[in-house]
Short mmCIF file of C-alpha atoms in Angstrom, two decimals:
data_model
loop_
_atom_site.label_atom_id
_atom_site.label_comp_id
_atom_site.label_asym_id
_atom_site.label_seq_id
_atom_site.Cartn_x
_atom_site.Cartn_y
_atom_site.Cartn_z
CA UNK C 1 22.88 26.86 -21.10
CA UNK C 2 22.25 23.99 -18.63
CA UNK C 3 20.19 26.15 -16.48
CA UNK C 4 18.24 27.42 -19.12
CA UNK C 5 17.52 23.38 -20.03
CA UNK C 6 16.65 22.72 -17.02
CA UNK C 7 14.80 25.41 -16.69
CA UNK C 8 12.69 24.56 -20.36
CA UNK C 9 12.12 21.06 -19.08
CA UNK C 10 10.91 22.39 -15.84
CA UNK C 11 8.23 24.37 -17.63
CA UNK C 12 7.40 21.48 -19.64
CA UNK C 13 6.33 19.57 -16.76
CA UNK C 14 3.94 22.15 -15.60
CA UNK C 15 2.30 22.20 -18.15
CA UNK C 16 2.06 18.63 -18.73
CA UNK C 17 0.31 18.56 -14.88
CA UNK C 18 -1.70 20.79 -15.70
CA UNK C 19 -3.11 19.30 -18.87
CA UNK C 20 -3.57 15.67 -17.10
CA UNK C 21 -5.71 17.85 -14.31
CA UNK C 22 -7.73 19.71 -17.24
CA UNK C 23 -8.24 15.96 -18.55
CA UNK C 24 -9.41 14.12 -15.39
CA UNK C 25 -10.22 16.64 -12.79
CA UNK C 26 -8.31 15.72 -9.76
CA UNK C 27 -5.67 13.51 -8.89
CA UNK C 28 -3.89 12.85 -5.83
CA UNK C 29 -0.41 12.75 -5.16
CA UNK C 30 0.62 9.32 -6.23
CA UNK C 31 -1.67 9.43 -8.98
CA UNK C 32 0.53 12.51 -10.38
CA UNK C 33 3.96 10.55 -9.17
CA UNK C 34 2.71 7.51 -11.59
CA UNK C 35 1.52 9.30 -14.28
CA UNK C 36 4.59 12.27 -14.77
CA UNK C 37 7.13 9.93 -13.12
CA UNK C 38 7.92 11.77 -10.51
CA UNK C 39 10.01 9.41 -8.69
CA UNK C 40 9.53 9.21 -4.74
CA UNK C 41 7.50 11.41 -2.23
CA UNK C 42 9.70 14.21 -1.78
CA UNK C 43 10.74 14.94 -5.16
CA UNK C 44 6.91 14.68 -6.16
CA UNK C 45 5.93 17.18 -3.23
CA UNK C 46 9.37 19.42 -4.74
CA UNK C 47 7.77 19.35 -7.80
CA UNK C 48 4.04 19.91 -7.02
CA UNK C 49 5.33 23.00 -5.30
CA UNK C 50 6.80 24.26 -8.43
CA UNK C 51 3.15 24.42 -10.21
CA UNK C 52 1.34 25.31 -6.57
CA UNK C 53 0.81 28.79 -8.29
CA UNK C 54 -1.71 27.03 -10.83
CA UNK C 55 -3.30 24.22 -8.31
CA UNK C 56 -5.50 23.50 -5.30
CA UNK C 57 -5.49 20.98 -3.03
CA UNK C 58 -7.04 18.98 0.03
CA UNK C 59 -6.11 16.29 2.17
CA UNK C 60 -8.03 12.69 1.79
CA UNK C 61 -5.38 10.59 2.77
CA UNK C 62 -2.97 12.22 0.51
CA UNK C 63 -3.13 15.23 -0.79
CA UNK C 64 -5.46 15.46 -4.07
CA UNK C 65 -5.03 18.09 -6.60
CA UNK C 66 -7.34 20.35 -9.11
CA UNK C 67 -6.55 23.48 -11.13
CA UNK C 68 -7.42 26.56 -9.88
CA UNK C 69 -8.40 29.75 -11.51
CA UNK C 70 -5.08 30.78 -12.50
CA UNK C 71 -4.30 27.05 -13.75
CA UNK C 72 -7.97 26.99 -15.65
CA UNK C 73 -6.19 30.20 -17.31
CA UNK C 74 -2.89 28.93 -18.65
CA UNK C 75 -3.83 25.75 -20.40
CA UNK C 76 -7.77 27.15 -21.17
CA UNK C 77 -10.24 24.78 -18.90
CA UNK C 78 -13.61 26.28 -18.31
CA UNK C 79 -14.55 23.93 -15.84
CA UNK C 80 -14.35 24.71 -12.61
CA UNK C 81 -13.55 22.37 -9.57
CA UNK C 82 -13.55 22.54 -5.37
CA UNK C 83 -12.75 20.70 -2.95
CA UNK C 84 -16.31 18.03 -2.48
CA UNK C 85 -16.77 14.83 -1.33
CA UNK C 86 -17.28 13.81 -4.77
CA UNK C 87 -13.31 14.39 -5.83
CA UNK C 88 -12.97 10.75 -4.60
CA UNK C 89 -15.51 9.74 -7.25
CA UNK C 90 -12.86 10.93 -9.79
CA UNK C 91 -10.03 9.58 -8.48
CA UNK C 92 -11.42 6.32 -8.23
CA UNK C 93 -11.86 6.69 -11.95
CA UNK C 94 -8.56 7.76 -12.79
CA UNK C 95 -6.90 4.57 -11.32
CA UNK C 96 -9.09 3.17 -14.00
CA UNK C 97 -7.05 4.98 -16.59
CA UNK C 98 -3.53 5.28 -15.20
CA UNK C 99 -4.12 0.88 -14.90
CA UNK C 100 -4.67 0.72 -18.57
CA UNK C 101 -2.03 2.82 -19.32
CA UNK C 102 -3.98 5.93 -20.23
CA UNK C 103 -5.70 5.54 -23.42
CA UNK C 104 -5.76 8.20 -26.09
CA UNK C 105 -9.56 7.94 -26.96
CA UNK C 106 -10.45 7.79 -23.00
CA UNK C 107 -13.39 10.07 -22.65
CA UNK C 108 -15.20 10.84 -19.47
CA UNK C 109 -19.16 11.00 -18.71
CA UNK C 110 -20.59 9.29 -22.10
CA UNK C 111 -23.83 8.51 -22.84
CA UNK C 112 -24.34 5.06 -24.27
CA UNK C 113 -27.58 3.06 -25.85
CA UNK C 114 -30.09 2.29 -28.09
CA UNK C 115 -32.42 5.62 -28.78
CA UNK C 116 -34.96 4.11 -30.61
CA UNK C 117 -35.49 1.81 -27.58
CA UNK C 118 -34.97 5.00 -25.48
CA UNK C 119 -32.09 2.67 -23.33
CA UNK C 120 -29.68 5.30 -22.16
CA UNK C 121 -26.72 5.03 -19.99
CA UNK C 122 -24.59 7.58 -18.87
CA UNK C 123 -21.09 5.70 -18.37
CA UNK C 124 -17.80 7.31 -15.80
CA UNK C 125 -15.63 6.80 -18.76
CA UNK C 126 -15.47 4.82 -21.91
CA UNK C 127 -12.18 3.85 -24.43
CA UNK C 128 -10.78 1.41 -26.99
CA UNK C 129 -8.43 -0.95 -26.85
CA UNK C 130 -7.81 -3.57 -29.73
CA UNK C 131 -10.75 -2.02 -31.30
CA UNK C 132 -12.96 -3.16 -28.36
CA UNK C 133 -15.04 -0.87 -26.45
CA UNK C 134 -14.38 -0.64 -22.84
CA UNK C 135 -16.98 1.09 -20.71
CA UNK C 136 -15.81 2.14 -16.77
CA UNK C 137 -18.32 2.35 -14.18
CA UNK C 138 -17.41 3.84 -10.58
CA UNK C 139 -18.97 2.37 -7.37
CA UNK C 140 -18.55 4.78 -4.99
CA UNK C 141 -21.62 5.98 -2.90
CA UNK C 142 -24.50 4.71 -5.05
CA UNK C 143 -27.23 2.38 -3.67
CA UNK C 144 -26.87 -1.74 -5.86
CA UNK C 145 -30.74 -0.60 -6.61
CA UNK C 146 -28.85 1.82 -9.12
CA UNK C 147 -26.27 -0.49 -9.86
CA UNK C 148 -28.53 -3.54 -10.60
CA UNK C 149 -30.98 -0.96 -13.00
CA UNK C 150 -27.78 0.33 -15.36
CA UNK C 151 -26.58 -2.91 -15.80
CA UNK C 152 -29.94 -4.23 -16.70
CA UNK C 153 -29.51 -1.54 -19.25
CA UNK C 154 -26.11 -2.48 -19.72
CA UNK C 155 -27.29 -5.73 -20.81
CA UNK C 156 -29.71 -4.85 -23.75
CA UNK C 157 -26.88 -2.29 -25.26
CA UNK C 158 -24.49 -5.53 -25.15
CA UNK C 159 -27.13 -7.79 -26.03
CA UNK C 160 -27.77 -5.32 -29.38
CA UNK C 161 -24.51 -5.17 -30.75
CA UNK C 162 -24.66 -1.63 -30.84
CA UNK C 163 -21.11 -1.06 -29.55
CA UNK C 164 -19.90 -4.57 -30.90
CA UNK C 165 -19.06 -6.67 -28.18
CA UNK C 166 -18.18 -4.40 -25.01
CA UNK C 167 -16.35 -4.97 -21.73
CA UNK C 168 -16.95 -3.73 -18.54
CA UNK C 169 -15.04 -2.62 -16.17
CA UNK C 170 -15.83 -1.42 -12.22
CA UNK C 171 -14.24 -0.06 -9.39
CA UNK C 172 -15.88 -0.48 -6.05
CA UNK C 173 -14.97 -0.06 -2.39
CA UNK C 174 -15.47 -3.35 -0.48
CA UNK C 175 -15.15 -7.05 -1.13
CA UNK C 176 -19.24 -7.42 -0.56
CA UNK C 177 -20.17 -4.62 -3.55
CA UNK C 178 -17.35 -6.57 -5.48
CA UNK C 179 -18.68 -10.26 -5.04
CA UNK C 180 -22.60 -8.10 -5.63
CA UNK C 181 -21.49 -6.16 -8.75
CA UNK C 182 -20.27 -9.79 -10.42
CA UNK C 183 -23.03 -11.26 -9.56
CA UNK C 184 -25.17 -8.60 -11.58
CA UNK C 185 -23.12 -8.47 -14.45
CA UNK C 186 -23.36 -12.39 -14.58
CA UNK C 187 -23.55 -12.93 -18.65
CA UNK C 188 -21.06 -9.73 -19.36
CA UNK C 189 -17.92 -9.68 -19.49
CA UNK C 190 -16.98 -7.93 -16.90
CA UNK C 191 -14.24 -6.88 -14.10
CA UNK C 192 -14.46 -5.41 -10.82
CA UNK C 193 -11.44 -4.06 -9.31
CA UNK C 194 -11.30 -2.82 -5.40
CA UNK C 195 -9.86 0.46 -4.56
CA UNK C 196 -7.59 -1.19 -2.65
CA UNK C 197 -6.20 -2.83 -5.51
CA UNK C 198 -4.56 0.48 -6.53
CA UNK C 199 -2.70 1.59 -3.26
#
């Protein structure tokens, strides 16, 4: 009977991997320790193993996972992912979400605004927390030109009341776009976290 426990709970875990990769696309290593506590490196890499029949995965410092046709299959994701330059774009994100301890409402690539003023954003991820919306932005390769015009945007959604009275939150990849970003967002209330900050 222990075996077949262990065996159960062993299962379980798959699957749960597999659903959190469905959910946010890829995730590296630690991400996947922090999120299914899979206490230190080597038990994590014993475990990742276990579900390699199901995954993909590259190297980018660590080694970042995504379901693969066969894990798209058992828990019934249609999208499919590769390895691409912009999987660090997504895991960016999901330090976003594992930070905030993983909201239930999180949803990924939302469009926000005011239609009748035609003032559309499309956000990296939005959720609630103490019935406050929370919208995540990701600065990863694009120009402050783009930055400066969605938060100009950003500014009339908060300024409408549309979404009550929203926070932001960014993750960007140097101390310059950091200081930049709050500069921008002057008059919202916003937070900018480094990558760094999560590693």
């Amino acid at each position: 009977m222990p075996n077949l426990k262990a065996k159960i709970e062993s299962e379980q875990r798959v699957e749960e991997i597999l659903e959190s990769l469905k959910k946010l696309d890829y995730l590296s290593r630690s991400q996947l320790q922090q999120l299914h506590d899979l206490g230190q490196k080597r038990n994590a890499n014993r475990v990742l193993q276990q579900c390699s029949e199901f995954l993909s995965s590259f190297r980018d410092m660590e080694n970042v996972y995504y379901l693969n046709k066969e894990g798209r299959e058992r828990v019934g994701s249609t999208k499919i992912r590769k390895k691409t330059p912009q999987a660090k774009h997504f895991i960016m994100r999901n330090y976003i979400y594992i930070a905030f301890e993983c909201p239930d409402d999180w949803k990924n690539e939302v469009k926000l605004g005011i239609k009748e003023k035609k003032i559309i954003n499309k956000c990296d991820a939005t959720f609630t927390r103490d019935k406050r919306r929370y919208i995540v932005e990701v600065d990863n390769t694009q120009t402050m030109a783009e930055n400066k015009k969605k938060i100009e945007k950003y500014k009339a959604i908060a300024e409408s009341g549309v979404y009550g009275s929203p926070a932001f939150i960014w993750i960007t990849t140097t101390t310059y776009r950091q200081k930049r970003l709050m500069e921008l967002s002057e008059d919202l209330d916003c937070q900018v976290f480094l990558l760094s900050d999560f590693y």
